[in-house]
Amino acid sequence: MTQSPVRDSELLDQRDLEEEEEEEEEEDYFDYFYDEPGSEPGTLSIEPDAKPSRIVLIDYDADHAVRKVDVTPNALIPYLGTNTISWMDVQGLGSEKILKQVGDIFKLHPLLLEDVVNVPQRPKVEDYNEQLMIIVQMVRSASDDEGFESEQVGFVLGAKYLLTFQEEEIEDCFDIVRDRIRGNQGKVRQSGPDYLAYLLLDSIIDGYFPVLENYGDRIEMLEDQIVLHPDNSNLEEIYSIRRELLSLRRSIWPLRNVTDILVRGRSPLISPDNQIYFRDCYDHVIQLLDIVETYRELSSSLMDVYLSSMSNKMNEVMQLLTVISTIFIPLTFIAGLYGMNFKYMPELEGRWSYFIALGGMAAIAGGLIFFFWRRGWFKPFYAVKKD
Amino acid sequence: MTQSPVRDSELLDQRDLEEEEEEEEEEDYFDYFYDEPGSEPGTLSIEPDAKPSRIVLIDYDADHAVRKVDVTPNALIPYLGTNTISWMDVQGLGSEKILKQVGDIFKLHPLLLEDVVNVPQRPKVEDYNEQLMIIVQMVRSASDDEGFESEQVGFVLGAKYLLTFQEEEIEDCFDIVRDRIRGNQGKVRQSGPDYLAYLLLDSIIDGYFPVLENYGDRIEMLEDQIVLHPDNSNLEEIYSIRRELLSLRRSIWPLRNVTDILVRGRSPLISPDNQIYFRDCYDHVIQLLDIVETYRELSSSLMDVYLSSMSNKMNEVMQLLTVISTIFIPLTFIAGLYGMNFKYMPELEGRWSYFIALGGMAAIAGGLIFFFWRRGWFKPFYAVKKD
Amino acid sequence: MTQSPVRDSELLDQRDLEEEEEEEEEEDYFDYFYDEPGSEPGTLSIEPDAKPSRIVLIDYDADHAVRKVDVTPNALIPYLGTNTISWMDVQGLGSEKILKQVGDIFKLHPLLLEDVVNVPQRPKVEDYNEQLMIIVQMVRSASDDEGFESEQVGFVLGAKYLLTFQEEEIEDCFDIVRDRIRGNQGKVRQSGPDYLAYLLLDSIIDGYFPVLENYGDRIEMLEDQIVLHPDNSNLEEIYSIRRELLSLRRSIWPLRNVTDILVRGRSPLISPDNQIYFRDCYDHVIQLLDIVETYRELSSSLMDVYLSSMSNKMNEVMQLLTVISTIFIPLTFIAGLYGMNFKYMPELEGRWSYFIALGGMAAIAGGLIFFFWRRGWFKPFYAVKKD
Amino acid sequence: MTQSPVRDSELLDQRDLEEEEEEEEEEDYFDYFYDEPGSEPGTLSIEPDAKPSRIVLIDYDADHAVRKVDVTPNALIPYLGTNTISWMDVQGLGSEKILKQVGDIFKLHPLLLEDVVNVPQRPKVEDYNEQLMIIVQMVRSASDDEGFESEQVGFVLGAKYLLTFQEEEIEDCFDIVRDRIRGNQGKVRQSGPDYLAYLLLDSIIDGYFPVLENYGDRIEMLEDQIVLHPDNSNLEEIYSIRRELLSLRRSIWPLRNVTDILVRGRSPLISPDNQIYFRDCYDHVIQLLDIVETYRELSSSLMDVYLSSMSNKMNEVMQLLTVISTIFIPLTFIAGLYGMNFKYMPELEGRWSYFIALGGMAAIAGGLIFFFWRRGWFKPFYAVKKD
Amino acid sequence: MTQSPVRDSELLDQRDLEEEEEEEEEEDYFDYFYDEPGSEPGTLSIEPDAKPSRIVLIDYDADHAVRKVDVTPNALIPYLGTNTISWMDVQGLGSEKILKQVGDIFKLHPLLLEDVVNVPQRPKVEDYNEQLMIIVQMVRSASDDEGFESEQVGFVLGAKYLLTFQEEEIEDCFDIVRDRIRGNQGKVRQSGPDYLAYLLLDSIIDGYFPVLENYGDRIEMLEDQIVLHPDNSNLEEIYSIRRELLSLRRSIWPLRNVTDILVRGRSPLISPDNQIYFRDCYDHVIQLLDIVETYRELSSSLMDVYLSSMSNKMNEVMQLLTVISTIFIPLTFIAGLYGMNFKYMPELEGRWSYFIALGGMAAIAGGLIFFFWRRGWFKPFYAVKKD
């Protein structure tokens, strides 16, 4: 899901109908998943462009750590009975058969499997007694540095395993966790799958900060532009910032609920010692919400600033028109007056009449210029010249 | 209940008084049902244009499934005592006699019968001990692809039967459920009437998504139009989108409460195993509310964008006027000056005076043009030419 | 309490100081009752223009129903000890002596009596152990079909009687209930005073719907006018609609609390069987709030639409001015140019000079007209001509 | 604390720097008390301009009532042990010694004494086991009938006494209570200090109503002015109404909490029989909040109305300009055309040319006037003439 | 963290790209701390420009008080076992080694240490059984009297010690507390570390008041300027006030929660006698929130006032233009009329024609001036002249 205003505005220039239709298919204002009305609950809706599924297994305890790539679902079975911690990472949600096999092996409830496979879902946590399902959205700044991309990550936390489902392989933050397991850094190898889930969740949540920071920068730049040189493109920029922040908030808001439930520790799958770590996640989510709301208020203030700047600009235009008109209209009238062809116009005859008329005009113009200067109407023109 | 802005604006052109009055009778901003003040509770108010009632019976268990059309109320009695699941679907709320017979046979409380028959009601769920009443609004996009139509559906859930009341036969989503019963797909034939109620409720809720998606598309199209060519019709379009979203929210908001009550499982008529399915409905309703609120915020931002675009347009108009006036007013003054008829005007006599005057005029015009060009006042005119 | 914007605006035309003062006395933006600061609690404040009190008694049970008009308070005493249901309806709150007698006979708490007599109070329900006091506001559309009138109704519900206090006799909806008692329709004669209180409360609540519908119609009409012909009077109309909706909401909002308390059945004076009826009232109040909020949002959107329409109109005015000025200013300059009196102006001498100048002017005018036509500036003038 | 917009605007005219500084010292946008950061809790901060403290004692029971003025703190000691009710009223908070003595005699907690002496505090109620502290703000309309003054009143309710602290002697409403004690009116002499506290609190709360009514009148007057003759002073008036309503709300909002706590009767110092009276106070506070919020919404609507009125006015100005310009610009062009000095201009020679030209001009002017008349552009000028 | 709008606007003038980049590094719209995504919880992130850490120890009981500067962490160990109260104040968060040693000695949880060291965090209170962690933001007005600086202070409250962490040495308010300990003023020497924590927290909270007062003054000054001479710089000022108030609210809002938790006394580390003091803190925080919200509403009203003032100004400009144009355009037309060169123009010949024409012009001008004077269009020009 990419929301890039730049591409939007390019589109407007091209205006090819065919392209617009293509566009509509691949990108929507707000993505959401809904079943075909009337479809059976638990139906897997594999999207045609979904990546094929592959499973990466990491099995570890305090003493060893093994990593296997492209494991078949059946090869996971031996790891279920052991006392070691197993992290099965399903990358790509395109292979219905593999997903169903995984569902059977782990005895996943049909609705659970539907939720992790049919993307995007609203972030949530649900307790299926033996298993705890957590669904969150991961975001990263889009490659063109405008807008952001989001991707769903599903966790299924069991007593001795953690099952994760991703739309495509997430490199950055998951790799760091992998390295930590391999390198036996920190306490991850000494802890259960709940601590592993915390590490992954925490890195997903921390991934929101740089995305938000990006919006902070864009708002700051916009403010400068709007105050100095407001133009139409600012309007589109504000609008798309607002739209994208709305969309971000839709991802973050339910995270508050998700982490709150985890902190409250209703599930026996999360050990009391590790609850304090989820409290840390909760704190970060609250901070994210704070920032999103702040940026939304700022972008809304920016719209006011934009309107005021436009009004300022219009005022300057009108002042210029008024200054010029008000000075010249009386002069032109006087010129017209002595351009009349009446036979008896005594002034016309005088030797110095012309110069007197010119002097009068100069006096009127001077008086008006002084009047406008006193009222500060020339200021905006000085100001801009300096710039 | 159709809310179609297109018909509204056509009406404004026709302006026939008689037609307007007809209009008022058949369509209101917001439909709602209220008793004649002072009327007896439990009174059935049959609307004159309501469709005559017919009953479709589907009786099934794991082993068989029977469908009977146009059943009389009395013919339903034998099915009440059996162990099979009976779905009695009352289509059309126009036959007071049939409705009252149904009420007597199923021992419906007068207020319950009033609620399912007197449309439209606010969505709600009420527990009458032996029966659980659920009232929801079904929506579908209007046939002319603008606005939406809504229709009330009432459920009465008993231990072994499900009674549904519809204003007119709902084809699409109910048929799919019927097919599933006939074809013994999924677990519907193995489950009780609560699961059947879930299936129907779920398909009604999922029916809101395409309607909302329609509004997403309209908002997206409007944004493009407003930024490029804002005009008066956008205003009406924004207003009617806002009005219709308000109306949609009025349908969806109480659904949250309805599904929440069902999830909490206060009624013994919903088996604990099936509560998890209603949790799925609840999730979808939350998502619907999310989307409605998002669209309302976007449509409100659009109004700001519209106002700003109008202000932009005005600015361009004023700039054009100011540029033209400011350039020509001084020139016209000079021309007027030398059109004066004073006897002694030395300049008039010179051989090259005229050309000097012309040159001076050109210099003034050039200076002003340079001044405006430096300040970027010609930009909007280039920009539009490209378009 | 009448809130009629028409009379407001008439007043503005008359502008007689005396009349304004009179006006202020009889009508306020928002009526509310407050004691003289420091006055004894329980003081009855009889307003000078209050109607004299008369008592109408209806005594009934399943077998009989008696109605007596203009009963003295003492004549009520015999009915207190009997097993029949007595409805004592006090119409008019102007006779302090009668009201105090009633207070003594029914042993009303001084604060209770103060609340039912000193109008208007905020709707509320208060439990005085032996008695349940309910205060609500009744509304009806004002006779001139703009604004609404409101009147306080106080209920004192006892074990075997219902005491009602009205500012003046309410005809419509109370009569229907009276007829039902007389005609033994429905279950009123078989039920206690709580059911009677429900019937009256329900008819008062249902009386809000036609008043609100009136506002829906006014908003709909305003929208048409604003989009086509916005003018200053729309502004006043929007403002008075907003003010009156605020006032309506102030009456309805506390009703929510009132009916909620009744539904929860904290008082033994309401039998559990009849609580379900108050649930019906509660539903209607929620629906009323829904509608009021919706209308408030719509009226607020209308203000935006009005501002945009004004801005549109201004844009058209400015475009006309700009079109006319931009076309004629250059032409007038050329005319002025050749009106100069320089001795040596070679063009003036040519045989076809005049026609060449005319042609040049026509070319310039044509070019500018084409420019404006391409940019669509003539559209608003066509559009309005059709209208 | 006086908030008088009139004085504000006078100040702007005077613009004496010295005076402005003085102003800043004595009057702030929002008064609030805060300790010097780091100061010891319980420090009394006596303001330099605080009135010297005097104590008025009223001692009464059902049989007698004694009033003593200017009592020394030590003279209060004998009244503490008796069974009569003692009301000690401390007027003026300027004498640190007296206040500390009172604190010692009544064993007031240092924080309690700080709260009643260091004004202004936020209204609150705090339970110090043996004593109940209540702090409220009293308001009255400012003497110049614009804005309001507020003053803090602190209550310390003991088992047999009531201690009140006022910034200066409050005459009106407290005198009425004093008279009632002296005259043995009502039940005050038969009741405890809790009933006395209720009487005083009630008269303070009722004192808000006339202040708010004042704002209702100002809003009503403003509306008339804005619709007819909007000007810049309206803007300041709206702004100061909004600011003062914000300030009033800051006083009233915490009162809701204060009265709510008193109603809930957590303290044994308030007898159950008298709780019902505090419920009356609570009702009034809710009504006050209702009114404040309503006025805030109305004043916010007024800002919209003002903006629209300005926009209307601008529209009229522009229409006038456009009408005049559009009619005369073409005529002036024609006049200029025939003012050209070309040698060969056949029209100039004709006998009736001049009159034909005049006729053509009249026709053009007539056509344009008809065009503007049809579009209703002359209406605003009629309208205003009538006014 | 300095937020100084003055520096912002200076920057805009300089516009050096390099400088802008530097700026971005050192100052952000909103500071917040986030871990590198995927980093180990409990990692200390020492900022490169953090001040080196030094520890100041104050050890006291009722009888003695000792102060030691630049203590090494190990030198703190002897003070842990004693019965005296020890306040260890860690100033500067730049020395990872010292911080880790402190963490080891006091057995701080890794997340606790992370929270106090990695600045800035959201204010919060967390209970680690043996220790209570409190994190708050301290603010002070920036040195250039615009904007404010904020600094994090972390408290770790143990049974017999208080550990504080500051970014740099806070002089003012902490010194006062130090002096009070040394001088044995108040009850600090007789109380435990919870009372000490209260004193410090209270002085931090009271430090917000002068910062807020500063904003009150700026808003008051802005209002005067905007009503009299609105210009573009007001817009930036309003925007930066809004931004900074948002930022302040982000600091204060969580303080409400922090103090509320402390008042509720969930931790045994706070003695019941001292809870009443934290109630005082809570009151002050509520008052701060009140003021912030009030200022935010006022600044939002100011934006409306600004827009209206701009609109007023534009109105005056347009009125001037319209007055001048409307008076002179008809006159110029008449002058043009008699400047035509038709051969037969009878008026031109008349002896008094010229004077009659002049008289007619004067009459028209006089009529128009009277018309405008009657409508009050000259008022704004008088008004400003007075000013």
Tab-separated table of C-alpha atoms in Angstrom, chain B residues 60-273:
chain	number	residue	atom	x	y	z
B	60	TYR	CA	-33.035	-28.216	7.597
B	61	ASP	CA	-30.767	-30.271	9.718
B	62	ALA	CA	-27.527	-32.104	9.002
B	63	ASP	CA	-29.382	-34.653	6.887
B	64	HIS	CA	-32.045	-32.802	4.961
B	65	ALA	CA	-33.095	-29.348	3.738
B	66	VAL	CA	-36.578	-28.400	2.538
B	67	ARG	CA	-37.626	-25.048	1.006
B	68	LYS	CA	-41.272	-23.946	0.753
B	69	VAL	CA	-42.455	-20.715	-0.832
B	70	ASP	CA	-45.604	-18.721	0.003
B	71	VAL	CA	-46.344	-20.645	3.156
B	72	THR	CA	-49.313	-19.493	5.239
B	73	PRO	CA	-48.562	-18.611	8.845
B	74	ASN	CA	-50.588	-21.563	10.109
B	75	ALA	CA	-48.519	-23.924	8.001
B	76	LEU	CA	-45.537	-22.893	10.082
B	77	ILE	CA	-46.918	-24.382	13.282
B	78	PRO	CA	-45.868	-28.000	12.659
B	79	TYR	CA	-42.269	-26.898	12.247
B	80	LEU	CA	-42.114	-25.298	15.655
B	81	GLY	CA	-42.080	-28.455	17.723
B	82	THR	CA	-39.516	-30.375	15.684
B	83	ASN	CA	-35.815	-30.718	16.330
B	84	THR	CA	-34.828	-29.382	12.927
B	85	ILE	CA	-33.783	-25.797	12.308
B	86	SER	CA	-36.469	-23.648	10.649
B	87	TRP	CA	-35.780	-20.358	8.910
B	88	MET	CA	-38.994	-18.470	8.283
B	89	ASP	CA	-38.352	-15.489	6.042
B	90	VAL	CA	-41.180	-12.916	5.930
B	91	GLN	CA	-40.734	-10.835	2.762
B	92	GLY	CA	-42.767	-7.623	2.510
B	93	LEU	CA	-44.386	-5.895	5.468
B	94	GLY	CA	-47.720	-4.962	3.871
B	95	SER	CA	-50.143	-7.633	5.095
B	96	GLU	CA	-51.220	-6.782	8.595
B	97	LYS	CA	-53.203	-10.001	8.972
B	98	ILE	CA	-50.305	-12.296	8.120
B	99	LEU	CA	-47.948	-10.335	10.366
B	100	LYS	CA	-50.359	-10.534	13.297
B	101	GLN	CA	-50.839	-14.275	12.752
B	102	VAL	CA	-47.061	-14.723	12.777
B	103	GLY	CA	-46.935	-12.654	15.962
B	104	ASP	CA	-49.526	-14.891	17.605
B	105	ILE	CA	-47.939	-18.155	16.501
B	106	PHE	CA	-44.481	-17.196	17.720
B	107	LYS	CA	-45.846	-15.400	20.809
B	108	LEU	CA	-44.032	-12.193	19.875
B	109	HIS	CA	-44.274	-9.325	22.366
B	110	PRO	CA	-46.349	-6.465	20.878
B	111	LEU	CA	-43.379	-4.086	21.096
B	112	LEU	CA	-41.178	-6.644	19.307
B	113	LEU	CA	-43.684	-6.948	16.466
B	114	GLU	CA	-44.009	-3.167	16.292
B	115	ASP	CA	-40.230	-2.837	15.999
B	116	VAL	CA	-39.786	-5.315	13.153
B	117	VAL	CA	-42.845	-4.080	11.207
B	118	ASN	CA	-42.754	-0.302	11.656
B	119	VAL	CA	-39.765	0.707	9.525
B	120	PRO	CA	-37.245	2.228	9.767
B	121	GLN	CA	-36.040	1.661	13.308
B	122	ARG	CA	-32.652	2.303	14.785
B	123	PRO	CA	-30.516	-0.882	14.702
B	124	LYS	CA	-30.747	-2.595	18.073
B	125	VAL	CA	-30.773	-5.924	19.821
B	126	GLU	CA	-33.310	-6.749	22.513
B	127	ASP	CA	-33.622	-9.791	24.663
B	128	TYR	CA	-37.163	-11.087	25.204
B	129	ASN	CA	-36.029	-14.100	27.237
B	130	GLU	CA	-37.307	-16.799	24.855
B	131	GLN	CA	-36.408	-14.736	21.836
B	132	LEU	CA	-33.636	-12.412	20.772
B	133	MET	CA	-34.657	-9.574	18.463
B	134	ILE	CA	-32.027	-8.020	16.210
B	135	ILE	CA	-32.822	-5.096	13.940
B	136	VAL	CA	-30.302	-3.877	11.374
B	137	GLN	CA	-30.307	-1.760	8.248
B	138	MET	CA	-29.123	-3.297	5.000
B	139	VAL	CA	-27.652	-0.941	2.413
B	140	ARG	CA	-26.850	-1.245	-1.260
B	141	SER	CA	-25.625	1.268	-3.810
B	142	ALA	CA	-28.547	2.904	-5.602
B	143	SER	CA	-29.127	1.685	-9.129
B	144	ASP	CA	-27.944	5.004	-10.624
B	145	ASP	CA	-24.624	4.526	-8.820
B	146	GLU	CA	-25.020	7.652	-6.681
B	147	GLY	CA	-26.319	7.510	-3.142
B	148	PHE	CA	-27.541	4.322	-1.544
B	149	GLU	CA	-30.725	2.529	-0.654
B	150	SER	CA	-31.348	1.089	2.764
B	151	GLU	CA	-33.789	-1.506	3.966
B	152	GLN	CA	-34.597	-2.809	7.401
B	153	VAL	CA	-34.050	-6.455	8.306
B	154	GLY	CA	-35.431	-7.824	11.558
B	155	PHE	CA	-34.280	-11.083	13.125
B	156	VAL	CA	-36.143	-13.023	15.786
B	157	LEU	CA	-33.901	-15.780	17.039
B	158	GLY	CA	-35.522	-18.658	18.902
B	159	ALA	CA	-34.129	-21.904	20.228
B	160	LYS	CA	-34.819	-23.855	17.047
B	161	TYR	CA	-35.940	-21.265	14.544
B	162	LEU	CA	-34.946	-17.995	12.991
B	163	LEU	CA	-37.609	-15.565	11.878
B	164	THR	CA	-36.539	-12.782	9.515
B	165	PHE	CA	-38.562	-9.772	8.386
B	166	GLN	CA	-37.591	-7.811	5.284
B	167	GLU	CA	-39.237	-4.848	3.557
B	168	GLU	CA	-38.795	-6.539	0.214
B	169	GLU	CA	-37.016	-9.651	-0.931
B	170	ILE	CA	-33.261	-9.257	-0.620
B	171	GLU	CA	-31.702	-11.203	-3.391
B	172	ASP	CA	-27.971	-11.197	-3.473
B	173	CYS	CA	-26.520	-11.996	-0.135
B	174	PHE	CA	-29.449	-13.971	1.259
B	175	ASP	CA	-29.450	-16.228	-1.811
B	176	ILE	CA	-25.852	-17.177	-1.181
B	177	VAL	CA	-26.764	-18.333	2.302
B	178	ARG	CA	-29.748	-20.233	0.912
B	179	ASP	CA	-27.481	-21.943	-1.611
B	180	ARG	CA	-25.082	-22.871	1.119
B	181	ILE	CA	-27.867	-24.540	3.080
B	182	ARG	CA	-29.090	-26.376	0.024
B	183	GLY	CA	-25.593	-27.420	-1.034
B	184	ASN	CA	-24.585	-28.277	2.554
B	185	GLN	CA	-21.502	-26.112	2.241
B	186	GLY	CA	-19.582	-25.166	5.343
B	187	LYS	CA	-20.900	-25.905	8.798
B	188	VAL	CA	-24.295	-24.215	8.503
B	189	ARG	CA	-26.272	-27.476	8.348
B	190	GLN	CA	-24.419	-28.784	11.410
B	191	SER	CA	-25.102	-25.629	13.438
B	192	GLY	CA	-28.073	-24.005	15.114
B	193	PRO	CA	-30.134	-20.935	14.136
B	194	ASP	CA	-27.592	-18.691	15.849
B	195	TYR	CA	-24.995	-19.612	13.240
B	196	LEU	CA	-27.560	-18.963	10.517
B	197	ALA	CA	-28.260	-15.537	12.060
B	198	TYR	CA	-24.518	-14.875	12.046
B	199	LEU	CA	-24.227	-15.765	8.369
B	200	LEU	CA	-27.051	-13.398	7.428
B	201	LEU	CA	-25.817	-10.605	9.698
B	202	ASP	CA	-22.295	-10.995	8.380
B	203	SER	CA	-23.443	-10.755	4.769
B	204	ILE	CA	-25.490	-7.633	5.604
B	205	ILE	CA	-22.491	-6.002	7.285
B	206	ASP	CA	-20.149	-6.946	4.452
B	207	GLY	CA	-22.641	-5.279	2.112
B	208	TYR	CA	-21.690	-1.895	3.565
B	209	PHE	CA	-18.135	-2.118	2.233
B	210	PRO	CA	-18.867	-1.720	-1.502
B	211	VAL	CA	-21.240	1.156	-0.699
B	212	LEU	CA	-18.495	2.931	1.263
B	213	GLU	CA	-15.938	2.177	-1.419
B	214	ASN	CA	-18.200	4.067	-3.796
B	215	TYR	CA	-17.867	7.141	-1.591
B	216	GLY	CA	-14.099	6.723	-1.483
B	217	ASP	CA	-14.097	6.833	-5.291
B	218	ARG	CA	-16.349	9.880	-5.401
B	219	ILE	CA	-14.130	11.748	-2.923
B	220	GLU	CA	-11.036	10.867	-4.934
B	221	MET	CA	-12.625	12.092	-8.165
B	222	LEU	CA	-13.866	15.266	-6.485
B	223	GLU	CA	-10.400	16.087	-5.223
B	224	ASP	CA	-9.005	15.958	-8.756
B	225	GLN	CA	-11.796	18.144	-10.096
B	226	ILE	CA	-11.586	20.691	-7.296
B	227	VAL	CA	-7.867	21.224	-7.602
B	228	LEU	CA	-8.027	21.625	-11.381
B	229	HIS	CA	-11.438	23.145	-12.147
B	230	PRO	CA	-13.387	24.063	-9.038
B	231	ASP	CA	-16.978	24.980	-9.743
B	232	ASN	CA	-20.321	25.285	-8.059
B	233	SER	CA	-21.393	21.696	-8.657
B	234	ASN	CA	-18.488	20.440	-6.500
B	235	LEU	CA	-20.067	22.254	-3.622
B	236	GLU	CA	-23.340	20.388	-3.969
B	237	GLU	CA	-21.455	17.144	-4.411
B	238	ILE	CA	-19.438	17.651	-1.226
B	239	TYR	CA	-22.579	18.596	0.639
B	240	SER	CA	-24.469	15.528	-0.513
B	241	ILE	CA	-21.509	13.243	0.236
B	242	ARG	CA	-21.388	14.664	3.739
B	243	ARG	CA	-25.132	14.250	4.167
B	244	GLU	CA	-25.091	10.686	2.950
B	245	LEU	CA	-22.078	9.761	5.073
B	246	LEU	CA	-23.899	11.188	8.084
B	247	SER	CA	-26.835	9.001	7.190
B	248	LEU	CA	-24.627	5.938	6.751
B	249	ARG	CA	-22.999	6.572	10.078
B	250	ARG	CA	-26.410	6.682	11.676
B	251	SER	CA	-26.931	3.124	10.418
B	252	ILE	CA	-23.497	1.805	11.307
B	253	TRP	CA	-22.959	3.386	14.697
B	254	PRO	CA	-25.696	1.419	16.501
B	255	LEU	CA	-24.447	-1.743	14.751
B	256	ARG	CA	-21.389	-1.467	16.941
B	257	ASN	CA	-23.560	-1.747	19.977
B	258	VAL	CA	-25.614	-4.557	18.435
B	259	THR	CA	-22.613	-6.722	17.616
B	260	ASP	CA	-20.937	-5.900	20.900
B	261	ILE	CA	-23.956	-7.214	22.807
B	262	LEU	CA	-23.957	-10.373	20.681
B	263	VAL	CA	-20.228	-10.933	21.296
B	264	ARG	CA	-20.627	-10.562	25.026
B	265	GLY	CA	-23.013	-13.485	24.756
B	266	ARG	CA	-25.549	-12.401	27.305
B	267	SER	CA	-28.219	-14.546	25.677
B	268	PRO	CA	-28.310	-18.337	26.050
B	269	LEU	CA	-29.703	-18.445	22.514
B	270	ILE	CA	-26.204	-17.913	21.168
B	271	SER	CA	-23.935	-20.844	21.854
B	272	PRO	CA	-20.475	-20.027	23.238
B	273	ASP	CA	-18.803	-21.726	20.253
